[in-house]
Coordinates of C-alpha atoms in Angstrom, one line a residue:
M1 CA 60.4 5.4 -34.3
R2 CA 57.3 3.3 -35.3
K3 CA 54.5 4.6 -37.2
F4 CA 51.4 5.6 -34.9
L5 CA 48.3 4.0 -36.7
V6 CA 45.0 5.9 -36.1
L7 CA 42.3 3.2 -35.8
P8 CA 38.8 3.9 -37.3
L9 CA 36.2 4.8 -35.0
T10 CA 32.8 3.2 -35.7
I11 CA 29.8 5.3 -35.1
A12 CA 27.8 2.0 -34.0
L13 CA 29.6 2.0 -30.7
L14 CA 28.6 5.5 -29.9
V15 CA 25.0 4.4 -29.1
T16 CA 26.3 2.7 -26.0
I17 CA 27.0 5.9 -24.3
T18 CA 23.5 6.5 -22.7
A19 CA 23.3 2.9 -21.4
L20 CA 26.8 3.1 -19.8
A21 CA 26.1 6.3 -18.1
G22 CA 23.3 4.7 -16.3
A23 CA 25.4 1.7 -15.1
A24 CA 24.9 0.7 -11.6
G25 CA 27.8 0.2 -9.0
V26 CA 28.9 0.7 -5.7
S27 CA 31.5 3.2 -4.1
N28 CA 33.3 2.2 -0.9
L29 CA 36.3 3.1 1.4
V30 CA 39.2 0.6 1.1
N31 CA 41.3 1.5 4.1
T32 CA 38.6 0.4 6.5
G33 CA 41.0 -0.1 9.3
S34 CA 42.7 3.2 9.3
P35 CA 41.8 6.0 11.5
T36 CA 40.4 9.4 10.7
A37 CA 42.9 10.9 13.1
P38 CA 45.6 11.8 14.1
F39 CA 48.0 12.8 11.4
S40 CA 49.9 10.9 10.0
Q41 CA 48.2 7.7 11.0
N42 CA 45.2 8.9 8.8
K43 CA 47.2 9.2 5.7
Q44 CA 46.8 6.7 2.8
N45 CA 47.7 7.0 -0.9
E46 CA 49.1 5.4 -4.1
P47 CA 46.5 2.5 -4.4
S48 CA 46.9 -0.7 -6.4
V49 CA 44.2 -3.4 -7.2
A50 CA 44.0 -6.8 -8.5
I51 CA 41.2 -9.5 -9.3
D52 CA 41.9 -13.3 -9.0
A53 CA 41.0 -14.1 -12.7
N54 CA 40.0 -17.6 -11.5
H55 CA 37.9 -16.5 -8.6
P56 CA 36.7 -13.1 -10.0
S57 CA 34.9 -11.9 -6.8
V58 CA 38.2 -12.0 -5.1
L59 CA 40.3 -8.8 -4.9
A60 CA 43.2 -7.4 -3.3
S61 CA 44.5 -3.8 -2.8
G62 CA 47.5 -2.3 -1.6
A63 CA 48.4 1.3 -0.6
N64 CA 50.8 3.4 1.4
D65 CA 49.4 3.4 4.8
N66 CA 50.7 5.4 7.8
I67 CA 48.4 3.6 10.3
D68 CA 51.4 2.6 12.5
M69 CA 53.3 5.8 12.6
E70 CA 53.6 8.0 15.6
A71 CA 51.4 11.0 16.0
C72 CA 52.6 14.5 15.7
N73 CA 52.5 15.1 19.4
A74 CA 55.1 12.5 20.0
G75 CA 58.2 14.4 20.5
N76 CA 58.3 17.8 18.8
D77 CA 54.7 18.7 18.1
T78 CA 55.6 20.6 14.8
T79 CA 57.2 17.4 13.3
C80 CA 55.3 14.2 12.2
P81 CA 58.1 11.9 11.0
F82 CA 58.0 8.5 9.6
T83 CA 59.0 6.4 12.6
N84 CA 62.1 4.4 11.9
G85 CA 61.5 0.7 11.3
V86 CA 57.8 1.0 11.0
G87 CA 56.3 -0.4 7.6
V88 CA 53.8 1.4 5.4
S89 CA 52.7 -1.3 3.0
G90 CA 48.8 -1.6 3.5
I91 CA 46.9 -4.6 2.4
Y92 CA 43.1 -4.8 1.8
F93 CA 40.9 -7.6 0.7
S94 CA 37.4 -7.9 -0.9
F95 CA 35.4 -11.2 -1.5
D96 CA 32.3 -9.5 -3.0
S97 CA 33.8 -7.9 -6.4
G98 CA 34.8 -4.8 -4.6
K99 CA 31.6 -3.8 -2.9
T100 CA 33.1 -4.1 0.6
W101 CA 36.5 -4.2 2.0
T102 CA 38.3 -5.5 5.0
Q103 CA 41.7 -4.5 6.4
P104 CA 43.5 -7.2 8.4
T105 CA 45.4 -6.7 11.6
Y106 CA 48.7 -8.6 12.2
D107 CA 51.6 -8.3 14.5
G108 CA 54.9 -6.5 13.8
L109 CA 56.8 -3.4 14.8
T110 CA 54.4 -0.5 15.4
A111 CA 54.5 3.1 16.8
R112 CA 50.7 3.8 16.9
G113 CA 50.8 3.8 20.6
C114 CA 53.1 6.7 20.5
Q115 CA 50.5 9.5 21.0
G116 CA 52.4 12.0 23.0
V117 CA 50.9 14.9 24.7
P118 CA 51.0 18.8 23.7
G119 CA 54.5 20.1 24.4
P120 CA 58.1 19.1 23.8
S121 CA 58.4 16.9 27.0
D122 CA 57.9 13.5 25.4
P123 CA 60.7 11.1 25.1
A124 CA 61.6 9.9 21.6
C125 CA 59.2 7.2 20.2
T126 CA 60.4 3.6 20.4
P127 CA 58.4 1.2 18.3
V128 CA 57.3 -2.0 19.9
V129 CA 56.0 -5.3 18.7
G130 CA 52.1 -5.0 18.5
P131 CA 49.1 -4.7 16.2
I132 CA 50.1 -3.6 12.7
G133 CA 47.7 -2.7 9.6
T134 CA 50.4 -3.5 7.1
L135 CA 52.3 -6.5 5.5
P136 CA 53.6 -9.0 8.1
W137 CA 57.0 -10.6 8.4
Y138 CA 59.1 -7.6 7.5
Y139 CA 60.3 -6.8 11.0
E140 CA 61.1 -10.4 11.7
N141 CA 63.1 -10.6 8.7
G142 CA 65.3 -7.4 9.3
L143 CA 63.3 -5.4 7.0
V144 CA 60.8 -2.5 6.6
S145 CA 58.0 -2.3 4.0
D146 CA 58.4 1.0 2.6
G147 CA 55.4 1.5 0.3
D148 CA 54.9 1.8 -3.4
P149 CA 52.4 -1.1 -3.4
A150 CA 51.7 -3.3 -6.3
V151 CA 49.6 -6.4 -6.3
A152 CA 48.9 -9.2 -8.9
F153 CA 47.1 -12.7 -8.8
G154 CA 48.5 -15.7 -10.6
P155 CA 48.2 -19.6 -10.4
K156 CA 50.0 -21.4 -7.4
P157 CA 52.6 -23.9 -8.5
D158 CA 52.5 -27.5 -7.3
A159 CA 55.3 -29.4 -5.5
N160 CA 56.9 -30.2 -8.9
G161 CA 56.7 -26.5 -10.0
S162 CA 53.9 -26.9 -12.5
F163 CA 51.3 -24.1 -12.6
S164 CA 47.6 -24.9 -12.9
W165 CA 44.5 -23.0 -11.5
A166 CA 43.5 -26.3 -10.0
N167 CA 46.4 -25.9 -7.5
G168 CA 44.7 -22.7 -6.3
S169 CA 45.6 -19.0 -6.6
R170 CA 48.7 -17.1 -5.4
L171 CA 48.7 -13.2 -4.5
Y172 CA 52.0 -11.4 -4.9
Y173 CA 52.5 -8.1 -3.2
A174 CA 55.6 -6.0 -4.4
N175 CA 56.9 -3.1 -2.7
L176 CA 59.9 -1.1 -1.6
T177 CA 61.9 -2.3 1.4
S178 CA 64.7 -0.9 3.6
N179 CA 67.0 -2.4 6.2
L180 CA 65.6 -2.6 9.8
S181 CA 68.9 -1.8 11.3
A182 CA 71.4 0.9 10.3
V183 CA 74.2 -1.4 11.3
R184 CA 76.1 -2.5 8.3
S185 CA 76.7 -6.0 9.6
E186 CA 72.9 -6.5 10.3
A187 CA 71.9 -5.3 6.7
G188 CA 70.0 -7.7 4.7
F189 CA 71.1 -6.0 1.5
K190 CA 73.2 -3.1 0.0
G191 CA 72.0 0.3 -0.9
F192 CA 69.1 2.5 0.2
E193 CA 66.0 0.9 -1.0
A194 CA 65.4 -2.6 -2.5
I195 CA 62.3 -4.4 -4.1
A196 CA 60.7 -7.1 -2.1
V197 CA 57.9 -9.5 -3.0
S198 CA 55.3 -11.1 -0.5
R199 CA 53.2 -13.9 -1.3
T200 CA 50.0 -15.7 0.1
D201 CA 48.1 -18.6 -1.3
N202 CA 45.1 -18.2 0.9
A203 CA 43.6 -14.6 0.7
A204 CA 40.6 -15.8 2.6
V205 CA 42.7 -16.6 5.6
A206 CA 45.3 -13.8 5.3
A207 CA 42.2 -11.4 5.3
T208 CA 41.2 -12.6 8.7
G209 CA 44.5 -11.3 10.1
G210 CA 45.8 -12.5 13.6
A211 CA 48.2 -15.4 13.8
A212 CA 46.5 -17.4 11.4
G213 CA 46.3 -14.6 8.9
K214 CA 50.0 -13.7 9.4
A215 CA 50.9 -17.4 8.9
A216 CA 49.1 -17.5 5.5
W217 CA 51.9 -15.1 4.2
K218 CA 55.3 -16.3 3.1
P219 CA 58.2 -14.1 4.2
P220 CA 59.2 -11.4 1.8
V221 CA 61.9 -12.1 -0.9
V222 CA 64.4 -9.3 -1.8
I223 CA 64.5 -9.6 -5.7
S224 CA 66.5 -6.4 -6.8
K225 CA 70.3 -6.5 -7.5
Q226 CA 71.6 -4.0 -5.1
S227 CA 74.9 -1.9 -4.8
S228 CA 75.9 0.4 -2.0
T229 CA 74.4 3.3 -3.9
T230 CA 71.3 1.8 -5.3
F231 CA 67.8 3.2 -4.6
S232 CA 65.2 1.0 -6.2
D233 CA 61.9 2.7 -6.9
K234 CA 58.3 2.6 -8.4
E235 CA 58.0 -1.2 -9.1
Q236 CA 55.0 -2.9 -10.7
V237 CA 54.3 -6.6 -10.6
W238 CA 52.4 -8.8 -13.0
A239 CA 51.7 -12.6 -13.1
D240 CA 50.8 -14.6 -16.4
N241 CA 47.4 -15.4 -15.5
A242 CA 46.2 -17.1 -19.0
S243 CA 46.5 -20.9 -19.0
S244 CA 46.8 -20.8 -22.8
S245 CA 50.2 -19.0 -22.4
A246 CA 53.5 -20.8 -23.1
F247 CA 54.8 -19.0 -19.8
F248 CA 51.8 -19.4 -17.7
G249 CA 52.5 -18.6 -14.1
T250 CA 55.5 -16.5 -14.7
V251 CA 55.9 -13.5 -12.5
Y252 CA 57.4 -10.3 -13.7
V253 CA 58.4 -7.3 -11.6
C254 CA 59.7 -3.9 -13.2
W255 CA 61.3 -1.1 -11.4
A256 CA 63.7 1.8 -11.9
A257 CA 67.2 1.4 -10.1
F258 CA 68.6 4.8 -9.3
R259 CA 72.4 4.6 -9.0
G260 CA 74.0 7.2 -6.9
Q261 CA 71.1 9.9 -6.4
E262 CA 71.7 9.8 -2.7
L263 CA 75.3 10.8 -3.3
S264 CA 74.9 13.1 -6.0
P265 CA 72.0 14.7 -7.7
N266 CA 74.0 15.2 -11.0
A267 CA 75.0 11.5 -11.5
A268 CA 71.9 9.4 -11.3
P269 CA 71.6 6.9 -14.0
A270 CA 68.5 4.9 -13.5
P271 CA 67.8 2.0 -15.9
L272 CA 64.7 -0.1 -15.7
Q273 CA 65.1 -3.5 -14.2
V274 CA 62.9 -6.5 -14.6
G275 CA 62.9 -9.3 -12.3
V276 CA 61.4 -12.6 -13.5
S277 CA 60.4 -15.7 -11.7
H278 CA 59.4 -19.1 -13.1
D279 CA 58.9 -20.7 -9.7
G280 CA 56.2 -18.8 -8.0
G281 CA 58.4 -16.1 -6.6
D282 CA 61.1 -18.3 -4.7
T283 CA 63.8 -17.3 -7.2
W284 CA 64.3 -14.4 -9.5
S285 CA 66.5 -13.3 -12.4
V286 CA 67.1 -9.7 -13.2
Q287 CA 67.7 -8.1 -16.5
Q288 CA 68.4 -4.4 -17.3
I289 CA 66.1 -2.9 -19.9
G290 CA 67.8 -0.1 -22.0
A291 CA 70.6 2.1 -21.4
A292 CA 71.4 3.5 -17.9
A293 CA 72.4 6.8 -19.3
N294 CA 71.1 10.2 -18.0
N295 CA 72.0 13.0 -20.0
R296 CA 70.7 15.7 -22.2
N297 CA 70.2 13.4 -25.1
R298 CA 68.7 10.1 -23.2
N299 CA 67.0 9.7 -19.9
P300 CA 66.4 6.2 -18.8
M301 CA 62.8 4.8 -18.4
D302 CA 60.8 5.4 -15.4
G303 CA 57.2 4.9 -14.2
C304 CA 57.1 1.3 -15.6
T305 CA 54.2 -1.2 -16.1
I306 CA 54.2 -4.7 -17.4
R307 CA 51.4 -7.2 -18.8
S308 CA 51.3 -10.4 -20.7
D309 CA 49.0 -11.7 -23.7
S310 CA 47.2 -14.9 -24.2
T311 CA 50.2 -16.5 -25.9
G312 CA 52.9 -15.4 -23.2
N313 CA 54.5 -12.3 -24.9
A314 CA 55.3 -10.0 -22.1
Y315 CA 55.1 -6.2 -22.8
L316 CA 57.0 -3.7 -20.6
Y317 CA 56.2 0.2 -20.8
G318 CA 57.6 3.3 -19.3
I319 CA 58.3 6.8 -20.0
G320 CA 61.6 8.1 -21.1
R321 CA 63.2 11.1 -22.9
Q322 CA 65.1 11.0 -26.1
G323 CA 66.4 14.4 -27.1
N324 CA 64.0 17.1 -26.1
D325 CA 60.9 15.0 -25.9
A326 CA 59.5 12.2 -23.7
F327 CA 57.7 9.3 -25.0
E328 CA 55.9 6.2 -23.8
I329 CA 58.4 3.4 -24.6
Q330 CA 57.8 -0.3 -25.1
S331 CA 59.8 -3.4 -24.7
I332 CA 58.7 -7.0 -25.6
S333 CA 59.9 -10.4 -24.4
T334 CA 58.8 -13.5 -26.5
D335 CA 60.7 -16.1 -24.2
G336 CA 59.1 -15.6 -20.8
G337 CA 61.6 -12.7 -19.8
T338 CA 64.8 -14.1 -20.7
S339 CA 65.4 -11.5 -23.4
W340 CA 63.8 -8.3 -24.2
S341 CA 63.5 -6.1 -27.4
K342 CA 65.4 -2.9 -27.6
P343 CA 63.0 -0.1 -26.0
Q344 CA 61.3 1.9 -28.6
P345 CA 58.9 4.9 -28.4
V346 CA 55.5 4.1 -29.3
V347 CA 53.4 7.0 -28.3
G348 CA 54.1 10.6 -27.9
P349 CA 55.7 13.1 -27.4
V350 CA 54.1 13.5 -24.1
T351 CA 54.4 16.5 -21.6
Q352 CA 54.8 16.6 -17.9
P353 CA 52.1 18.7 -16.6
G354 CA 52.9 21.3 -13.9
I355 CA 55.3 23.8 -12.9
S356 CA 58.0 23.6 -10.4
D357 CA 56.7 24.1 -7.0
P358 CA 58.6 26.7 -4.8
N359 CA 58.3 24.5 -1.7
T360 CA 59.4 21.0 -3.1
G361 CA 61.1 22.0 -6.4
R362 CA 59.0 19.3 -8.0
P363 CA 56.1 19.8 -10.6
S364 CA 52.7 20.3 -9.4
I365 CA 49.4 21.2 -11.2
D366 CA 47.0 22.0 -8.5
G367 CA 48.7 25.1 -7.0
V368 CA 51.4 26.5 -4.8
A369 CA 52.5 23.7 -2.3
G370 CA 50.4 21.3 -4.3
A371 CA 50.7 17.5 -4.8
R372 CA 53.6 16.5 -7.0
S373 CA 52.8 15.5 -10.8
D374 CA 56.2 14.0 -11.8
L375 CA 54.8 10.8 -13.1
A376 CA 51.4 11.9 -14.5
P377 CA 52.7 10.9 -18.1
A378 CA 53.8 7.5 -17.1
P379 CA 51.9 4.8 -19.1
S380 CA 49.5 2.5 -17.3
V381 CA 48.5 -0.3 -19.4
D382 CA 46.3 -3.5 -19.5
I383 CA 45.7 -6.3 -22.1
A384 CA 42.6 -8.4 -22.8
N385 CA 44.5 -11.7 -22.6
G386 CA 41.7 -14.0 -22.0
A387 CA 42.4 -15.0 -18.3
P388 CA 42.0 -17.4 -16.7
T389 CA 42.0 -19.8 -19.8
G390 CA 43.0 -17.4 -22.7
A391 CA 39.5 -18.1 -24.1
G392 CA 38.2 -15.2 -26.1
A393 CA 41.3 -13.2 -25.8
S394 CA 41.5 -10.2 -28.2
N395 CA 44.9 -9.3 -27.0
R396 CA 43.9 -5.5 -27.4
I397 CA 46.3 -3.4 -25.5
V398 CA 45.1 -0.3 -23.8
M399 CA 47.0 2.7 -22.4
S400 CA 46.2 5.7 -20.6
Y401 CA 48.2 8.6 -18.9
V402 CA 48.1 12.3 -18.3
S403 CA 49.8 14.9 -20.5
G404 CA 49.4 18.5 -21.4
E405 CA 49.8 22.1 -20.4
I406 CA 48.9 23.1 -16.8
A407 CA 45.8 24.9 -17.7
K408 CA 44.1 21.7 -19.0
P409 CA 46.1 18.5 -18.4
H410 CA 44.4 15.8 -20.5
V411 CA 43.6 12.0 -19.7
F412 CA 44.7 10.5 -22.7
F413 CA 43.8 7.0 -24.0
T414 CA 45.3 5.1 -26.6
E415 CA 45.5 1.3 -27.8
S416 CA 46.9 -1.2 -30.1
I417 CA 45.1 -4.1 -31.9
D418 CA 48.3 -5.7 -33.4
L419 CA 50.5 -6.7 -30.4
G420 CA 52.1 -3.2 -30.0
A421 CA 53.2 -2.7 -33.7
T422 CA 51.1 0.4 -34.1
W423 CA 49.1 2.6 -31.9
A424 CA 46.0 4.8 -32.1
T425 CA 46.5 8.5 -32.1
P426 CA 45.8 9.4 -28.3
R427 CA 42.6 10.9 -27.5
A428 CA 41.5 13.1 -24.5
I429 CA 38.7 11.4 -22.6
E430 CA 38.4 13.6 -19.3
G431 CA 35.3 15.5 -18.3
A432 CA 35.1 19.1 -19.4
T433 CA 35.8 20.7 -16.1
D434 CA 38.6 18.1 -15.3
R435 CA 42.3 18.7 -15.1
G436 CA 43.8 15.3 -15.3
Y437 CA 46.1 14.1 -12.5
Y438 CA 46.8 10.4 -12.8
A439 CA 45.1 7.8 -14.8
A440 CA 45.0 3.9 -15.3
P441 CA 43.2 1.7 -17.7
A442 CA 41.5 -1.9 -17.4
I443 CA 40.1 -4.0 -20.1
S444 CA 37.9 -7.3 -19.8
P445 CA 39.8 -10.5 -20.6
D446 CA 37.5 -10.8 -23.7
G447 CA 38.3 -7.2 -24.7
T448 CA 34.7 -6.1 -25.0
N449 CA 34.9 -3.5 -21.9
V450 CA 37.3 -1.1 -21.6
Y451 CA 37.6 1.1 -18.2
V452 CA 39.7 4.1 -17.2
V453 CA 39.9 5.7 -13.8
Y454 CA 41.4 9.0 -13.1
N455 CA 42.1 11.6 -10.4
A456 CA 41.5 15.2 -11.5
F457 CA 41.4 18.6 -10.2
T458 CA 38.3 20.6 -10.9
T459 CA 39.9 23.9 -10.0
P460 CA 42.5 25.8 -11.9
Y461 CA 46.1 26.3 -10.6
Q462 CA 45.9 28.3 -7.3
P463 CA 48.7 30.8 -6.9
T464 CA 48.1 30.9 -3.1
T465 CA 47.4 28.4 -0.6
A466 CA 44.4 30.5 0.9
T467 CA 41.9 29.4 -1.8
P468 CA 40.1 26.2 -2.0
R469 CA 41.0 23.3 -4.5
S470 CA 39.0 20.3 -5.6
L471 CA 40.2 16.9 -6.2
V472 CA 37.9 14.0 -7.4
G473 CA 38.1 10.5 -8.7
V474 CA 36.3 9.5 -11.7
F475 CA 35.6 6.1 -13.3
M476 CA 34.9 5.8 -17.1
Q477 CA 33.8 2.9 -19.5
A478 CA 33.5 2.2 -23.1
T479 CA 33.0 -0.8 -25.4
A480 CA 35.2 -2.5 -27.9
T481 CA 34.3 -4.9 -30.7
G482 CA 36.6 -6.8 -33.1
T483 CA 39.3 -4.6 -34.6
A484 CA 37.3 -1.5 -34.4
A485 CA 38.5 1.3 -32.2
T486 CA 37.3 1.5 -28.6
G487 CA 34.1 3.5 -28.5
A488 CA 33.3 6.8 -26.8
F489 CA 33.9 6.8 -23.1
A490 CA 31.0 7.6 -20.7
E491 CA 31.3 8.5 -17.1
V492 CA 29.8 5.8 -14.8
H493 CA 31.0 7.2 -11.4
R494 CA 32.2 10.5 -10.1
G495 CA 33.4 10.5 -6.6
T496 CA 32.9 13.1 -3.8
A497 CA 35.3 15.9 -4.2
G498 CA 37.5 16.9 -1.5
D499 CA 40.3 19.7 -0.9
P500 CA 43.8 18.2 -1.5
R501 CA 45.1 20.9 0.8
G502 CA 43.9 18.6 3.6
S503 CA 46.6 15.9 2.5
S504 CA 50.3 16.4 3.5
Q505 CA 53.8 15.2 3.3
N506 CA 55.0 14.2 6.7
N507 CA 57.2 17.1 6.8
L508 CA 54.1 19.3 6.1
V509 CA 55.6 21.6 3.5
A510 CA 53.2 20.5 0.7
E511 CA 50.1 18.3 -0.1
F512 CA 50.8 14.6 -0.9
L513 CA 48.7 12.2 -3.1
G514 CA 51.0 9.8 -4.3
D515 CA 52.0 8.9 -8.0
Y516 CA 49.3 6.6 -9.3
V517 CA 45.7 5.1 -9.4
Y518 CA 44.8 1.7 -10.5
A519 CA 42.0 -0.4 -12.3
A520 CA 41.2 -4.1 -13.1
A521 CA 38.6 -6.0 -15.0
T522 CA 36.7 -9.2 -15.3
R523 CA 34.4 -10.3 -18.2
T524 CA 31.4 -8.9 -16.2
Y525 CA 32.8 -5.9 -14.2
G526 CA 35.3 -3.3 -13.8
V527 CA 36.9 -1.9 -10.4
A528 CA 39.0 1.1 -9.7
V529 CA 40.8 2.6 -6.7
W530 CA 41.9 6.2 -6.3
N531 CA 43.2 8.9 -3.9
D532 CA 40.4 10.7 -2.2
T533 CA 40.6 13.8 0.2
R534 CA 36.7 14.0 0.7
A535 CA 37.3 13.5 4.6
A536 CA 40.3 15.6 4.9
A537 CA 40.2 18.9 6.6
D538 CA 42.2 21.9 5.3
C539 CA 44.2 23.7 8.0
P540 CA 44.6 27.4 7.6
A541 CA 47.6 27.4 10.0
T542 CA 49.4 25.0 7.6
D543 CA 48.2 26.9 4.6
A544 CA 49.8 30.0 6.0
W545 CA 53.1 28.3 6.8
R546 CA 53.2 26.7 3.3
Q547 CA 52.5 30.1 1.6
D548 CA 55.3 31.8 3.8
I549 CA 57.8 29.1 2.6
A550 CA 56.8 29.5 -1.0
T551 CA 57.4 33.5 -0.9
G552 CA 60.6 33.1 1.0
G553 CA 59.2 34.4 4.3
T554 CA 60.3 33.3 7.8
T555 CA 57.7 35.0 9.9
V556 CA 54.8 32.5 10.0
P557 CA 55.5 29.7 12.8
R558 CA 55.6 26.0 11.7
P559 CA 52.3 24.5 12.9
A560 CA 51.6 21.8 15.3
P561 CA 48.9 20.0 13.5
Q562 CA 47.3 18.5 16.5
Q563 CA 47.0 21.8 18.1
D564 CA 46.5 24.1 15.2
C565 CA 44.4 22.0 12.8
A566 CA 41.2 19.9 12.9
P567 CA 41.7 16.3 13.9
N568 CA 41.1 15.0 10.4
F569 CA 43.7 17.2 8.9
G570 CA 46.0 14.9 6.5
N571 CA 43.1 12.3 6.1
S572 CA 43.5 11.1 2.6
D573 CA 41.9 7.7 1.9
I574 CA 41.6 5.1 -0.8
F575 CA 38.2 4.8 -2.3
S576 CA 36.9 2.3 -4.9
F577 CA 34.2 1.8 -7.3
T578 CA 32.9 -1.5 -8.9
T579 CA 30.3 -1.9 -11.6
A580 CA 29.5 -5.2 -10.1
P581 CA 25.7 -5.4 -9.5

C-alpha cells in the first residue's frame, strides 16, 4: 500500500474564504423540456456535465430522463413500468457557460402518448415512432438507450485520423444499452446490458433537435465485449483534451462488467473494463483492469472514473474491497491505454454510509424506503491538465467521495500533487448540518480553482416514512497555489431543499435519486449538476404503502399515483449552478 502524504496547509489561502462566499453565479433547471407531471415522465436523475475546452461557453449534460415513458394510468394504474424499447438517455446543451439550458426533441420510439385513463381497462401500451427527448438513432439500430449517462468533449479527427482543435470539437456520450428485440436472432449483442457511445461534431445543430439535429449525431457504437451473461454497468467517459499530450484525442470509457448476476447472486465477478479509441470512437480496444474475483478477500473495482494529464498519462479510479476494508484504487496508463498498472489502493479505508433498507435490501442514509447510497464512497476525480493546449497545467489530481457513519456521512476531499504517487489525508468539507450523499470535484485547467458539488440530506435518518426529509444540492469552491495544499472550501451556492420522499423508483417501493452528481471547470468558472427534489410532491398514500412494506404488513393498498398523489409526485429534476458571470 502506498504511503498517504499529508500536504501542508498554507494559512495565506484561508483569506480567500470571504471572497469566495460572495461569488456570483446562476442556478437553473437543466431538463427544460421534461414535464412536471405525470410520473414517471417527470423523473430525471444521475446527471453528468462536460465543457468543450476549446469553446468554454459550450456545455453538454446527460441524465436519466423518463420523458418518453408511459404514464401510470396506462394499463394497471398502480404500476408505472419502464416501457419496453423506450430510451432514457437525456441530452441537454448550454451555450452560455451553463446559465441557460435547452433540451432538444428528436424522433424515435416513444410511449409519452400512452396516458391511459383511471381504471384497468386500458390496453397494453405500444410504443410508436414520434417525438423523443433522449438520444437519437437507438431504435433505428435495434438498441435502447438505458441511461447511466456520461459526457466528454474532445478534438475532432480529420480525414487522416489526426487530431487538432482546428478540426472542431467532438462530443462523446456513453451510456448503457440493451437490445430492442428479445428475439435472439435480432439481437445486436450478447448479454443483458452493454456500453454504447454516441457522438456529434456539431453541438449547436444537435441542440436544435428535429431532423437536422438528429442528423448531427452519429449512430451509437457498442464498445463492450459481451457474453450471454454480461451486465455492463456504471460507465464513465473521458477524451484526452490537452494538445500537449502524446495521446491527444484518445477516448477512454471505463465500466464494471458484471458476469452472471442475472443468473446467480452468489456468482457475480465484476472486473473493471476500459475501452480505448484512437480514431474518434469508430473502433475500440478493451482491457480488463485487475482481477475478476468476487469473494471475502477481494472485491473487484466499481464506480470508476478516468482522466488524463497534460503529457497523456491516463488515470483510472474505482472503489474496491481488499480484506475487510474498502479503498479508492488507482491504475495508470503511460502508453495511451495499451497497458495499465496493477490497481493499488491510494486512499482509505472508506465506509459505505447507510443501513440496509427493508424495502430494497440496499443501503440508504435518509430513511426507511430511502434512496440507495451504494456508490457514495466511489471516487470522482479531475486533473488540472491545462486543456485545451496544456499550457499552465499543474497536473494536480483532486478527488471527492462520501464516507462515514449514518449519523454524519462526510463529503471528503483529497488530492495528489505528484501524479498519484502520494495523496493528502482526506478532509471533510461539507456544511455543519449536511449529511453527505454523493459528491464530485472539478479543477480549473491551470489548477488554481477547485470546486466540489454534493447532494446532502439536512435531516437525520428517518425511521418512518411519515416524517419529512430534506435533500439539497451544494456547490463549494477553494483556491490552490503551486504545490501547497488546496485552501479551505467556501460554500458559493446552496440549492433549494426538497423532500426526497417525492422521488420514486418506478416500482414505487422506495425513493430514487440515482448514483452520482457531476462538476466541470474552465480557467474562469466552474459548473455543477445535481439531483433535485424541490418541485416534487410527497405522497402520503405512497408513504403509507412503503411503510407497510417495511414493517411486513399487507394491509395498505398499493397506491395509484395519478389518483392518489399530487400531479408532481415523482418530479425529480436536474439543477445546475455556474460561477460564470
